[in-house]
Structures are given as C-alpha cells and as structure tokens.
C-alpha cells in the first residue's frame, strides 16, 4: 500500500529529512521524502500498521529544533514501485505560513571541531551543521535550500558536498555548511586599510585586549566591541554613538564569567544558555566591570558566545567579557553593509564577505515578577510563528506604533511577528520596516492583504506607510488605539476573550487626542471602555517635560500648591537649568500655554525619579523610570503614601499628585531609596485597585498588564500580588514584548475582528 504523508511545522533546516530517512530505513519502508513549500512531504510504501508506527515515532523523537504542527496521512494509489527510501529535491510549490527556524547558537560538536587542530574546520569561524547556525538571517526565499540563501555565492568544495549529500552525516543538507576551502572569510581593517595577517580574528582579539574599539560583523548584524574592564574605551564608544548613558550589553566568555559579573538564578541560567542565546538582564555584582557599562542601573545585559567568531575571539583573548553593543547610529538600523560599518569610526573593523539577508538584533529577556519577559524579540525567536486561538481567515498586516516597532502578519490562527525594527521617525528605519514587511509576506507566501492595521496617531510615519500599503493591496486601513493594542496582544497570547487591562507606558495617542499612558480598560478584541486612568497631569513645555523630568515635578505638584509656593518648593529641586527656567515653567502652568495633559504612568515615574535626584535628563527611552527602578531596589516601602481613587461618572482616577506630594514630604525623614520603593508601590497598588473595581463591576475574572512600565519588576509584582489576593487570574506577556515591540500583534488582532 502507498501513503502520502504531509508534515507541517518547523521542519526545514532542522535536520528533519535525514531524521525521516533514518526511521524509514529502520522500518524498511520504501518511497521518498522531500521539502515542499513549508512542509515536508513523504510517500511511503508499506503496511498501514508500519506507517502508523512510523508516524508515532516521528511525533515522539523529532529533532530538537523542529516543531510539528500537524501530520496528515492519506492512502493513495501509486503504481510506481520504490526499491529503496530516497531523499528527493525540493518541490517549490506555494504554501502559506512560515516554517523557517530562527538562528541557532553554535552547537557543542561544532565548537569541538573549531578547537581540534586535526580538523579541517580548525579555527574556522563559519563552521555550522544541521543542528546550529544561521537560518532566518541568510534566507531570502522558500523553500529553504542553499540557492535561496546568501550562501549560494559560496559553491561547496568536494569535501563539503560529500557531507551535504550523505544522509548519515551531521551536515546532511545543512544549507549554510562550508569550510575554509569554500566558505566566507573574515578580513580585518584598521580604519579603512586592510590588515595583512594570516589570522584576522586573532588580531582583532589582540586589539580588543589592548583596549581598542572593534566593529565585528557577525551573524545577523554588527557589534561594536571593546574591553569591559577599562573605562576609557567604553566612554569613547559612548561618544561615537552619542549615547551618554544607555546601557551596553556584554558578551561573557562562559557561564563562569557570567557568574563573576552578575547573579544568576536557575531560570536565568536556562535562558542565557538556551540555543536562542538572548541577552539576559541580570543583577550585577558591583565592581566586577566598568561602571560605565550600565551607569545608574542595578542590572546588566549579558549574553554568551553564539557564533564561531565569538568563541575564537575569547580563545585569543584574556578578557572575561566584551562590550557587544549593536553598531548603529541612534535610531537607525544596525550597520550591515561595509560602508556603513566603516562610517561608524571604530579603530578596527572585522568584516566578512557573506551578505546578511535579514538583519536581526540580539534579543533581550528579563525575569519580571518571576516570569520570563521579552524586552526585545529578535534573533533566536524570529521568525517563529505564534499560535493563536482565533478562527479568522483574513490576512492582516500591522505596522506597530512609532518607536521600538515590529511588524506583524496575521494569517489564520498564526502570527508572524518581525524582528526588532526600531525608531521609524528615521527614514532609514522606516525603509527597513518596508523591507521587513515584504520579507514577512514572502516567507509566509502571502500575496494578498485584507487589512492593514496602524496606530491612531495621525502623524506617525508607520500610519502613512500603512495607507500606502493599503492602497497597493486594496486593503482596508484600520486604526487601532495604542493601549487597546497593548492589551489586545496580551489577550491574544493568553487566548482570553475579555479582560481588565492595565496599560502603562510612556505615551500613546488617546481617542480624545490626548497623550495616554496609565489606563484601565475593560477590553475585548473588538473594542474597549476606558474605565479608569491616572490623574491627567500638565506637561509644562510639552516634549521638554519628557526630556527633563523635573518639569513633570512642577506639573504634577501644581494642583497642590499655589504657584508662588510651588516656586519656592522647586528651588530645592535640582534638574532645572536656572531660576529663569523655573519662572518660565510657572508662567506656562499659569496660562496653560504649551502644557498638554497626560495620564502617562511613565511621566509619573519620571517625576518621582527627578524629585529624588535619581535622574534629571532622559538620554534614552525610559531612562528616568528604569533608573528609579534600580534605585528603589535597595529600598523598603516604609513610607505611608496615600492611594486615593476618585470616581466620577466617566471614570475612576488615581490621584498621582498626592503620591508625589507624599514623596516630597518624606524627603529628609526617610531614606530616598525607601521613598522610591514606597512611591512605586503606591502607584502599582492604585492601578491594581482600579482594575479590581472594574473587574467586579463587569463580572470579569482576568486582569492583565502591558506597556513599557510592565518591565518594572516591583510594580508588576505588586499588581500581581494585589490581583491574585482577590482570587482573580493575572496575566502578563510571555511571547511578545510588553513594550511597543508587542503592539503590532495587538493591532493585527483588533483589525482582524
Ligand atoms: Zn553544529
Ligand atoms: Fe506603548
């Protein structure tokens, strides 16, 4: 009898066909296996019993990187008689749904080969096999075959071909496989001049040891690297990139070095060692590395080597860790072309000649309230599909908000969320978004779009791009409110149809045209009701109040004191450039000139941060608030701070002015760290109580939190504790970021409805 078997899932580029081959041969089945679109297709000749057994074995023992969505078996009439079991060439027919695995860290077997002087791949940085190496970052089209990757310009040598053709070899159909004879190579440049050396990677490592700055082109992008034990080169990178304070990630030599740098819990250890190799935010050990790596923060982002070049750099170096920060001009995408890498101005550049098809930044993970939370979902995760529990058949494309953007393609019950794109106010980043969208579509074989989802904000360039794409595909453009999108993405992740959402972040455009950011909403995917919020607070100077948070102190306290008295209070607060600035702010508050009102939770945290002298200027997204979180880590919530919720007929309002005023009173009587911890706790408690009231009134049993403030461990822990104490279910993000990187999924979900 003959059977046609179709296996759908992540089954290409993960050693699936040799695995099938070995089982089929073992069970004496005849026929063939081949890649088809995004599935693997088999013809099996044998008894029904044997085929059933075969399917059970596949389900049970499939390769670790593969993921099976479904296996269909149909008996077919097939007169051809197969003498053996064969692996056939790919069938390039179209099917939808991406099934490409993400990039995978170099496996142990390959690492062994790199350091085996007898091996032909000794010290070869591009060594990979079927179990490891780049995937997404080199793929240009499906099916995943070498000709469809950026490896096609490196024809395999005879040795590599033999391994590639041998079903019993570890490199059977390992598309990126190569060796020093046939594969890509590194060249080291000093400035723009090629360094004449037999070992460019070793020389780059020596330059790093001397405290030089080296741009290193890697798998999905480029890092700027330098030593972690010396201040001077780190300060120089800060100068080069115009990033005075933003934390840099480091790559540690091995797990022992990680523990020398930071405290490592069991869950964090699993994350940092996983094949995805994300950057994990860990509590740092004071004094282990230069203080300029993550100034003013209690934690540090650490990752382990994931490509051959990283292992080799450490092999040739004495350092415990290197700074490894994305090489990009702020706001622009990471440099991947030689000319862009040179223009960064690093002293040395270590560049290879394999093109990067899809740029992919390092992913970032943090444990928040005991759970893994993604700050950035990129390398190692993308383009893994997110399974959703919805029945919709439409193809929906969503483009995210403005900063920290990702795109999302929703197709049936699967979502494909793009890699981290970034700040779309920059034209290069917006272009990058456009290319990433094309890529999502081609990798999922989607040619028609039914709807394009964008933010409600009329000025976002993503919204303009959405209009363009809507026109091109004849698709409806749907505008989704920012915080509704945050909560909708959370609901999608947890298959929840209705919940009370706490959406807390810096800013998002509200349906009344005002900047929102501390909202309680009763939400479904179809719509929401804003049942509560933080107290609207004036932002004297508009955007200036975001950059200089002392202005928010003035704004928030202005409802508590007559302006004259406020003026004398503000005299004691640093963070104003001079007394003229204070005068100007008071006048702005008096006349309501250039003083929009916001309900943003981020702005309240910023104000607390400035009031306590933690941070006076925001030089990167969220800086005053994340520094406040770090500052409060050492404190206890000992200060009695009022949690006052008023209710008018429109909505509940948490009085944030009273929180800030109580913090002001406490200065001098309590330790500042205790005040910080207490103020965060009061804010979180107020948000949780409003959510509980809304849940009770509407008979809802689920409360969730989303938005950038949901990275604050203390705040989320408090909210979770208060909610669960009432016996309700608490949900937070697991699969997409809480911040704006998760918004595209929510936008798509709302538009699909
Ligand atoms: Zn390998
Ligand atoms: Fe947001």
XYZ file of C-alpha atoms and ligand atoms in Angstrom:
755
model
C 0.000 0.000 0.000
C 1.090 3.588 -0.553
C 0.547 6.575 1.727
C 1.092 10.253 1.261
C 2.232 11.906 4.491
C 2.472 15.675 4.913
C 4.246 17.077 7.976
C 3.666 20.775 8.666
C 5.616 22.874 11.134
C 9.181 23.968 11.642
C 10.522 21.094 9.585
C 13.004 22.660 7.184
C 16.596 23.401 8.044
C 16.436 21.418 11.269
C 17.671 18.010 10.111
C 14.175 16.716 9.539
C 14.644 14.826 6.284
C 17.707 12.819 7.435
C 15.755 12.031 10.581
C 12.838 10.765 8.441
C 15.306 8.873 6.276
C 16.812 7.044 9.229
C 13.422 5.977 10.618
C 12.071 4.917 7.230
C 15.166 2.858 6.524
C 14.983 1.333 10.004
C 11.361 0.287 9.466
C 12.032 -0.958 5.950
C 9.607 1.488 4.408
C 10.184 2.486 0.787
C 9.374 5.704 -1.008
C 10.721 9.221 -0.653
C 10.784 12.423 1.385
C 11.123 15.968 0.117
C 10.644 19.593 1.193
C 7.524 21.160 -0.298
C 6.871 24.857 0.323
C 6.966 24.955 4.078
C 6.039 21.344 4.745
C 7.776 18.032 4.337
C 6.081 15.548 2.048
C 6.578 11.787 2.082
C 5.479 8.873 0.021
C 5.615 5.650 1.997
C 5.129 2.143 0.676
C 4.421 -0.450 3.352
C 1.654 -1.811 5.569
C -0.764 0.569 7.298
C 0.431 -0.713 10.652
C 4.048 0.129 9.848
C 3.097 3.600 8.653
C 1.147 4.287 11.853
C 4.145 3.223 13.884
C 6.314 5.440 11.737
C 4.102 8.473 12.437
C 4.190 7.791 16.175
C 7.978 7.663 16.104
C 8.149 10.948 14.197
C 5.870 12.631 16.726
C 7.884 11.306 19.627
C 11.504 11.649 18.509
C 11.595 14.603 16.098
C 14.811 16.709 16.115
C 15.106 19.258 18.939
C 14.875 22.362 16.736
C 11.845 21.101 14.824
C 8.249 21.739 15.762
C 5.343 19.730 14.386
C 2.010 21.457 13.826
C 0.289 18.553 12.047
C 0.851 15.232 10.287
C -1.670 14.203 7.621
C -1.731 10.636 6.312
C -3.720 9.622 3.229
C -3.644 6.357 1.379
C -3.024 6.889 -2.308
C -2.942 4.858 -5.438
C 0.643 4.721 -6.571
C 1.733 2.208 -9.145
C 5.357 3.126 -9.069
C 7.350 0.675 -7.017
C 10.213 2.059 -4.950
C 13.091 -0.255 -4.178
C 14.530 1.985 -1.522
C 13.872 5.128 0.503
C 15.102 8.326 -1.126
C 15.565 11.972 -0.319
C 14.301 13.945 -3.320
C 14.906 17.505 -4.436
C 12.642 20.224 -3.068
C 9.309 20.987 -4.608
C 8.963 24.756 -4.933
C 5.212 24.968 -4.770
C 3.491 27.644 -2.778
C 2.030 27.129 0.642
C 1.384 29.631 3.362
C 2.789 30.008 6.836
C 6.459 30.397 7.560
C 8.212 27.374 8.905
C 11.742 28.658 8.979
C 13.605 28.137 12.199
C 15.317 31.054 13.901
C 19.101 31.382 14.074
C 20.609 28.870 16.436
C 23.742 29.171 18.567
C 26.737 27.104 17.506
C 26.377 23.532 18.835
C 28.894 21.698 21.016
C 30.015 19.360 18.244
C 30.886 22.293 16.002
C 32.702 24.069 18.851
C 34.775 20.918 19.361
C 35.734 20.874 15.695
C 36.758 24.526 15.769
C 39.238 23.788 18.527
C 40.507 20.460 17.164
C 43.869 21.094 15.442
C 43.352 17.957 13.350
C 40.012 19.053 11.961
C 39.669 20.732 8.576
C 37.490 23.381 10.249
C 40.115 24.195 12.903
C 39.702 27.896 13.843
C 37.188 28.401 11.057
C 34.584 30.941 12.261
C 31.795 29.930 9.850
C 31.611 26.313 10.978
C 27.993 25.111 11.389
C 25.901 21.957 10.970
C 22.258 20.874 10.698
C 21.775 21.469 14.411
C 23.085 25.010 14.523
C 23.997 28.219 12.746
C 22.185 30.990 10.912
C 18.792 30.398 9.298
C 16.486 33.422 9.192
C 19.341 35.874 8.699
C 20.554 34.177 5.499
C 17.224 33.116 3.946
C 15.812 35.085 1.044
C 13.003 32.806 -0.074
C 11.372 29.420 0.429
C 11.881 26.529 0.257
C 14.908 26.662 2.477
C 17.621 25.459 0.109
C 21.152 26.745 -0.306
C 20.291 28.534 -3.581
C 17.707 30.580 -1.696
C 20.214 31.751 0.899
C 23.130 34.182 0.892
C 25.393 31.085 0.930
C 24.672 30.445 -2.748
C 27.720 32.500 -3.798
C 29.958 30.014 -1.986
C 29.818 26.781 -4.010
C 30.654 23.833 -1.813
C 34.037 22.151 -2.198
C 34.108 18.426 -2.845
C 34.517 17.552 0.843
C 31.614 19.726 1.918
C 29.407 18.362 -0.890
C 30.099 14.835 0.258
C 28.969 15.664 3.801
C 25.986 17.553 2.438
C 24.858 14.591 0.319
C 25.330 11.933 2.985
C 22.109 11.276 4.916
C 24.092 9.848 7.790
C 26.387 12.870 8.124
C 25.738 15.635 10.665
C 25.875 18.120 7.786
C 23.397 16.392 5.513
C 21.559 19.255 3.803
C 22.945 21.771 6.296
C 22.384 24.700 3.935
C 24.944 27.096 5.483
C 27.687 24.468 5.733
C 31.123 25.372 4.427
C 34.801 25.116 5.308
C 37.967 27.241 4.955
C 38.325 25.991 1.369
C 34.925 27.090 0.078
C 33.194 29.351 2.601
C 33.163 33.022 3.598
C 36.145 34.646 5.274
C 36.939 37.475 7.633
C 39.122 40.450 6.803
C 40.445 42.819 9.461
C 40.675 46.536 8.719
C 42.476 49.227 10.637
C 40.465 52.290 9.787
C 39.749 51.507 6.152
C 43.044 49.772 5.451
C 43.207 46.031 5.193
C 45.477 44.490 7.825
C 47.888 41.985 6.340
C 47.502 38.979 8.630
C 47.073 35.226 8.473
C 44.537 35.286 11.309
C 42.261 38.353 11.307
C 40.124 37.055 14.190
C 43.169 36.564 16.418
C 44.427 40.051 15.593
C 41.009 41.513 16.350
C 41.083 39.783 19.745
C 44.523 41.261 20.432
C 43.233 44.713 19.524
C 40.344 44.242 21.960
C 42.781 43.232 24.696
C 44.699 46.469 24.066
C 41.523 48.471 24.692
C 40.710 49.205 21.067
C 37.206 49.510 19.642
C 36.430 46.858 17.051
C 33.343 46.685 14.845
C 32.537 42.996 14.364
C 30.206 41.846 11.638
C 28.573 38.701 12.925
C 25.576 36.567 12.048
C 22.592 38.920 11.852
C 24.322 42.241 12.288
C 27.307 44.122 13.611
C 28.509 44.781 17.138
C 30.804 47.440 18.459
C 33.083 45.627 20.848
C 35.647 46.605 23.426
C 37.012 45.571 26.817
C 34.756 45.598 29.845
C 37.439 46.187 32.450
C 38.617 49.618 31.308
C 36.545 52.812 31.381
C 38.247 54.749 28.627
C 37.233 52.747 25.518
C 33.664 52.439 26.797
C 33.437 56.192 27.177
C 34.800 56.513 23.664
C 32.060 54.251 22.251
C 29.518 56.382 24.118
C 30.952 59.419 22.385
C 30.976 57.726 18.962
C 27.355 56.647 19.212
C 26.044 59.712 21.024
C 24.765 57.516 23.862
C 25.945 59.058 27.120
C 24.025 56.715 29.440
C 22.234 53.928 27.564
C 23.328 50.536 28.899
C 25.554 48.356 26.731
C 25.199 44.592 26.598
C 28.222 42.428 27.268
C 29.189 39.004 25.993
C 30.822 36.843 28.649
C 33.427 34.197 27.888
C 31.475 31.362 29.550
C 28.954 30.680 32.286
C 31.644 31.033 34.956
C 32.435 34.535 33.760
C 28.719 35.359 33.779
C 28.620 34.469 37.459
C 31.659 36.637 38.149
C 29.839 39.589 36.608
C 26.312 39.059 37.868
C 23.940 36.998 39.996
C 22.427 34.159 38.031
C 19.205 32.386 39.023
C 18.197 28.963 37.698
C 15.666 30.318 35.221
C 18.111 32.982 34.045
C 20.746 30.337 33.544
C 18.399 28.321 31.331
C 17.676 31.406 29.269
C 21.257 32.525 28.833
C 22.394 29.010 27.852
C 19.460 28.266 25.537
C 20.083 27.840 21.814
C 18.413 31.233 21.291
C 21.217 32.922 23.259
C 19.380 36.121 24.203
C 20.831 38.959 26.234
C 19.573 38.342 29.778
C 19.265 41.234 32.214
C 20.952 40.167 35.448
C 21.592 41.824 38.789
C 25.188 42.955 38.520
C 27.970 42.406 41.027
C 29.324 45.798 41.953
C 32.847 46.491 40.841
C 33.185 43.428 38.584
C 33.238 45.503 35.384
C 33.466 49.148 34.424
C 30.644 51.200 35.938
C 30.149 52.898 32.557
C 28.613 49.779 31.008
C 25.214 50.272 32.636
C 25.508 53.522 34.594
C 22.962 54.055 37.333
C 21.372 50.629 36.878
C 21.324 47.641 39.196
C 21.408 45.223 36.299
C 23.490 44.426 33.263
C 22.607 42.677 29.991
C 24.758 39.586 29.471
C 24.880 37.001 26.714
C 27.085 34.042 25.858
C 29.012 33.482 22.597
C 26.717 32.186 19.872
C 28.811 32.176 16.686
C 32.191 30.685 15.813
C 33.772 34.131 15.668
C 32.793 34.814 19.296
C 34.314 31.573 20.562
C 37.504 32.316 18.630
C 37.746 35.899 19.924
C 37.649 34.661 23.511
C 40.101 31.888 22.663
C 42.642 34.520 21.568
C 41.867 36.956 24.404
C 42.383 37.143 28.140
C 39.246 39.169 28.891
C 36.311 37.762 30.885
C 33.796 39.643 28.736
C 33.487 42.159 25.934
C 31.096 45.027 25.478
C 28.976 43.980 22.486
C 26.539 46.666 21.536
C 24.542 46.956 18.333
C 26.537 49.035 15.885
C 24.162 51.716 14.778
C 23.720 55.442 14.790
C 20.957 56.086 17.384
C 17.537 55.378 15.883
C 18.929 53.912 12.687
C 19.090 50.210 11.883
C 22.228 48.262 12.737
C 25.001 48.608 10.147
C 25.401 45.540 7.925
C 26.972 46.965 4.755
C 30.738 47.508 4.700
C 30.460 51.241 4.039
C 28.070 51.713 6.973
C 30.324 49.690 9.242
C 33.344 51.814 8.259
C 31.449 55.040 8.792
C 30.895 54.163 12.476
C 34.504 55.166 13.034
C 35.735 52.151 15.007
C 39.518 51.767 15.138
C 39.292 48.263 13.688
C 36.591 46.510 11.690
C 36.358 42.728 11.423
C 34.209 42.141 8.364
C 33.214 39.008 6.454
C 32.008 38.601 2.905
C 28.678 36.868 3.477
C 25.725 39.164 2.929
C 23.151 39.420 5.719
C 19.731 38.852 4.135
C 17.718 39.752 7.215
C 19.191 41.976 9.862
C 18.365 40.662 13.331
C 19.372 42.347 16.585
C 20.109 40.370 19.735
C 17.009 39.533 21.742
C 16.696 40.822 25.310
C 14.994 38.995 28.187
C 14.400 39.851 31.828
C 12.740 37.970 34.660
C 9.845 40.136 35.853
C 7.700 39.010 38.798
C 9.274 35.580 38.454
C 8.433 35.153 34.769
C 10.456 35.367 31.576
C 9.630 38.648 29.841
C 10.923 39.712 26.437
C 12.188 43.264 26.084
C 13.176 42.616 22.509
C 12.108 39.608 20.470
C 14.553 39.195 17.628
C 17.491 36.847 16.971
C 16.752 33.293 18.112
C 13.000 33.892 18.239
C 12.093 35.371 14.850
C 10.551 34.049 12.565
C 8.948 31.545 14.893
C 5.183 31.600 14.500
C 2.940 32.459 17.394
C -0.039 30.105 17.615
C -3.286 31.860 18.294
C -6.660 30.652 19.286
C -8.742 32.513 16.709
C -10.728 31.412 13.717
C -10.192 34.346 11.457
C -9.263 33.669 7.859
C -8.209 37.179 6.859
C -4.609 38.214 6.164
C -3.868 41.217 8.328
C -0.682 43.247 8.332
C 0.136 45.507 11.287
C 2.905 48.094 11.394
C 3.275 48.980 15.079
C 3.397 52.479 16.586
C 6.451 54.753 16.148
C 9.391 53.713 18.341
C 10.533 50.159 19.083
C 8.451 48.999 16.166
C 7.888 45.468 14.929
C 5.546 44.429 12.122
C 3.102 41.553 12.359
C 1.454 39.402 9.726
C -1.623 37.571 10.931
C -2.729 34.656 8.796
C -5.442 32.362 10.049
C -4.516 31.284 13.548
C -0.813 32.074 13.231
C 1.012 35.334 13.755
C 4.421 36.091 12.320
C 5.987 38.967 14.227
C 9.030 40.569 12.624
C 12.412 41.157 14.137
C 13.022 44.384 16.060
C 12.893 47.294 13.613
C 13.297 50.375 15.797
C 12.575 54.065 15.595
C 10.531 54.864 12.500
C 10.940 58.623 12.745
C 14.233 57.940 10.945
C 13.791 57.440 7.241
C 16.274 54.546 7.065
C 14.388 52.692 9.762
C 11.075 53.244 8.008
C 12.585 51.808 4.828
C 13.818 48.870 6.847
C 10.254 48.343 8.092
C 9.044 48.302 4.482
C 11.587 45.635 3.565
C 10.801 43.574 6.657
C 7.120 43.588 5.652
C 7.959 42.317 2.165
C 10.066 39.663 3.772
C 7.306 38.549 6.168
C 4.996 38.214 3.188
C 7.376 36.255 1.024
C 8.403 33.932 3.860
C 4.753 33.179 4.546
C 3.773 33.070 0.876
C 1.148 35.723 1.426
C 0.332 37.811 -1.626
C -2.971 39.365 -0.641
C -3.631 41.550 2.355
C -7.190 42.099 3.575
C -6.478 44.763 6.173
C -3.592 46.931 7.330
C -3.568 47.953 10.990
C -1.855 51.134 12.161
C -1.808 53.431 15.172
C -4.482 56.041 15.747
C -1.868 58.821 15.820
C -2.281 60.864 12.627
C 1.388 61.902 12.478
C 3.128 58.518 12.647
C 5.126 57.577 9.582
C 4.033 53.952 10.112
C 0.457 55.144 9.563
C 1.476 56.779 6.285
C 3.247 53.608 5.207
C 0.066 51.734 6.138
C -2.020 53.969 3.871
C 0.402 53.280 1.026
C 0.317 49.535 1.563
C -3.465 49.634 1.914
C -3.709 51.252 -1.470
C -1.232 48.844 -3.056
C -3.104 45.758 -1.853
C -6.604 47.199 -1.981
C -6.787 46.574 1.753
C -8.797 48.381 4.358
C -6.713 50.503 6.740
C -7.772 50.075 10.365
C -6.617 52.493 13.067
C -6.137 50.949 16.480
C -5.725 52.850 19.729
C -2.258 52.272 21.180
C -3.217 50.940 24.620
C -6.018 48.833 23.266
C -3.396 47.229 21.009
C -1.157 46.576 24.038
C -3.988 44.822 25.875
C -5.188 43.017 22.744
C -1.738 41.488 22.214
C -1.823 40.269 25.804
C -5.283 38.769 25.258
C -4.085 37.035 22.087
C -1.157 35.460 23.888
C -3.374 34.027 26.590
C -6.435 33.223 24.449
C -8.548 35.485 26.619
C -11.725 36.968 25.136
C -12.286 39.684 27.709
C -10.204 41.204 30.474
C -9.499 44.243 32.548
C -6.276 45.607 31.118
C -3.774 47.851 32.864
C -1.918 49.641 30.065
C 1.037 51.550 31.467
C 3.718 53.181 29.346
C 5.313 56.427 28.262
C 2.794 57.683 25.791
C 0.183 56.623 23.263
C -2.357 58.637 21.352
C -5.785 58.512 23.012
C -9.171 58.573 21.309
C -9.624 62.087 22.702
C -6.375 63.123 21.014
C -4.554 63.400 24.349
C -1.390 61.548 25.346
C -2.471 58.495 27.384
C -0.263 56.084 29.280
C -1.836 54.929 32.543
C -5.150 53.367 31.558
C -7.547 50.830 32.979
C -9.683 49.354 30.251
C -12.387 46.759 30.031
C -11.360 45.216 26.764
C -12.306 42.647 24.173
C -10.564 42.308 20.838
C -13.413 44.252 19.266
C -13.275 47.274 21.496
C -12.629 48.757 24.897
C -14.024 51.069 27.506
C -11.609 53.324 29.356
C -12.930 52.860 32.880
C -10.010 54.339 34.783
C -6.762 56.210 34.440
C -4.100 58.091 36.300
C -4.901 61.721 37.040
C -4.283 63.887 33.987
C -1.160 65.939 34.710
C 0.160 69.003 32.940
C 3.418 68.684 30.990
C 4.912 72.177 31.009
C 6.794 72.627 27.766
C 5.263 69.533 26.149
C 8.019 67.186 24.961
C 10.573 69.087 27.051
C 8.838 67.634 30.122
C 9.666 64.177 28.804
C 13.319 65.026 28.324
C 13.717 66.979 31.574
C 11.584 65.179 34.180
C 11.919 67.940 36.818
C 9.344 69.743 34.682
C 6.907 66.938 35.481
C 7.507 67.529 39.199
C 6.381 71.116 38.640
C 3.402 69.997 36.556
C 2.162 67.348 38.958
C 2.576 69.468 42.110
C 0.870 72.477 40.513
C -2.566 71.207 41.560
C -1.398 71.006 45.184
C 0.158 74.424 45.717
C -0.446 77.999 44.692
C 2.130 78.908 42.054
C 4.133 81.153 44.382
C 4.556 78.436 46.942
C 5.320 75.935 44.182
C 8.092 78.237 43.011
C 9.829 78.090 46.369
C 9.459 74.291 46.537
C 11.000 73.954 43.094
C 14.027 75.974 44.243
C 15.127 72.951 46.279
C 14.858 70.592 43.349
C 17.799 70.209 41.067
C 17.233 69.422 37.452
C 16.278 72.895 36.263
C 18.902 74.707 34.275
C 18.400 78.006 36.145
C 15.845 80.090 38.015
C 14.662 81.627 34.735
C 13.573 78.171 33.603
C 11.506 77.784 36.786
C 9.898 81.178 36.165
C 9.040 80.175 32.626
C 7.524 76.867 33.750
C 5.398 78.623 36.350
C 4.123 81.014 33.684
C 3.346 78.118 31.359
C 1.393 76.407 34.136
C -0.407 79.626 34.990
C -1.642 80.216 31.458
C -1.840 76.604 30.321
C 0.422 77.568 27.446
C 2.200 74.635 25.734
C 1.109 72.429 28.608
C -0.704 69.333 27.352
C -2.156 66.958 29.941
C -1.145 63.328 30.146
C -2.246 60.263 32.098
C 1.111 58.562 31.433
C 2.498 56.292 34.142
C 5.965 56.805 32.698
C 5.788 60.555 33.323
C 4.784 59.985 36.967
C 7.748 57.645 37.492
C 9.979 60.198 35.747
C 8.792 62.870 38.178
C 9.498 60.670 41.212
C 12.930 59.956 39.743
C 13.738 63.667 39.377
C 12.223 64.573 42.750
C 14.539 62.081 44.469
C 17.576 63.221 42.489
C 17.936 59.924 40.596
C 17.768 61.274 37.051
C 17.328 64.763 35.623
C 17.645 64.170 31.937
C 16.348 61.438 29.719
C 19.004 60.485 27.180
C 17.360 57.179 26.198
C 13.865 55.754 26.171
C 12.597 55.228 29.720
C 15.831 56.320 31.424
C 14.451 58.165 34.493
C 11.967 55.364 35.196
C 14.416 52.463 34.784
C 16.957 54.252 36.959
C 14.220 54.749 39.550
C 13.512 51.013 39.478
C 17.205 50.305 40.104
C 17.419 52.956 42.826
C 14.331 51.570 44.587
C 15.752 48.011 44.583
C 17.728 48.793 47.697
C 14.760 50.361 49.483
C 11.755 49.259 51.522
C 8.208 50.560 51.134
C 8.108 52.096 54.621
C 6.601 55.476 53.786
C 2.874 55.887 54.138
C 1.724 57.162 50.764
C -1.985 57.680 50.058
C -3.661 55.627 47.353
C -6.607 57.881 46.559
C -9.060 56.856 43.861
C -11.901 59.162 42.969
C -14.772 58.110 40.819
C -16.785 60.398 38.656
C -19.377 59.217 36.205
C -16.922 58.960 33.389
C -14.090 57.033 35.001
C -12.013 56.236 38.068
C -8.954 58.401 38.601
C -5.878 57.661 40.731
C -4.546 60.800 42.389
C -0.887 60.848 41.372
C -0.408 64.393 42.718
C -0.968 63.106 46.262
C 1.581 60.351 45.679
C 4.223 62.841 44.582
C 3.349 65.245 47.391
C 3.703 62.482 49.991
C 7.090 61.598 48.497
C 8.114 65.249 48.770
C 7.090 65.343 52.460
C 9.074 62.226 53.170
C 12.357 63.691 51.926
C 14.639 64.248 54.896
C 12.568 61.960 57.098
C 13.146 58.709 55.210
C 15.913 57.275 53.079
C 15.436 58.246 49.473
C 15.522 54.607 48.376
C 12.670 53.845 50.752
C 10.696 56.761 49.351
C 11.275 55.473 45.819
C 10.107 51.961 46.731
C 7.066 53.358 48.537
C 6.023 55.622 45.671
C 6.287 52.794 43.121
C 4.240 50.596 45.407
C 1.528 53.218 45.839
C 1.240 53.705 42.091
C 1.038 49.947 41.484
C -1.477 49.435 44.265
C -3.676 52.199 42.883
C -3.617 50.699 39.394
C -4.409 47.241 40.751
C -7.298 48.500 42.899
C -8.882 50.346 39.990
C -8.588 47.188 37.902
C -10.197 45.101 40.659
C -13.110 47.529 40.941
C -13.630 47.382 37.188
C -13.431 43.585 37.248
C -16.005 43.343 39.999
C -18.410 45.758 38.329
C -18.208 43.940 34.994
C -18.021 40.388 36.284
C -14.593 39.771 34.746
C -12.136 37.311 36.298
C -8.949 38.208 34.415
C -6.679 41.226 34.964
C -3.630 41.817 32.787
C -0.792 44.304 32.492
C 1.000 45.560 29.384
C 3.093 48.521 28.222
C 6.684 49.520 28.863
C 6.149 50.148 32.597
C 5.323 46.420 32.876
C 9.096 45.756 32.768
C 9.311 47.203 36.268
C 9.651 44.159 38.487
C 8.497 45.904 41.657
C 5.390 47.361 40.021
C 4.317 44.140 38.313
C 4.960 42.103 41.465
C 2.740 44.455 43.487
C -0.065 44.426 40.918
C 0.095 40.640 40.628
C 0.006 40.189 44.402
C -2.979 42.504 44.853
C -4.918 40.910 41.977
C -4.231 37.318 42.969
C -5.073 38.043 46.606
C -8.628 38.669 45.375
C -8.662 35.278 43.651
C -8.539 36.688 40.127
C -6.328 35.500 37.301
C -3.375 37.753 36.490
C -1.784 37.713 33.038
C 1.349 39.316 31.631
C 3.339 38.899 28.429
C 5.316 35.714 27.705
C 5.713 35.608 23.951
C 5.903 39.182 22.700
C 7.354 42.222 24.456
C 5.264 44.277 26.932
C 6.613 47.392 25.301
C 5.876 48.744 21.867
C 7.507 45.722 20.196
C 4.362 43.804 21.149
C 1.910 46.364 19.814
C 1.822 45.093 16.206
C 0.351 41.746 17.310
C -2.455 43.537 19.157
C -3.123 45.882 16.254
C -3.443 42.909 13.903
C -5.796 41.114 16.277
C -8.079 44.115 16.644
C -8.129 44.720 12.890
C -8.919 41.034 12.237
C -12.048 41.450 14.337
Zn 26.729 22.423 14.666
Fe 3.296 51.681 24.413
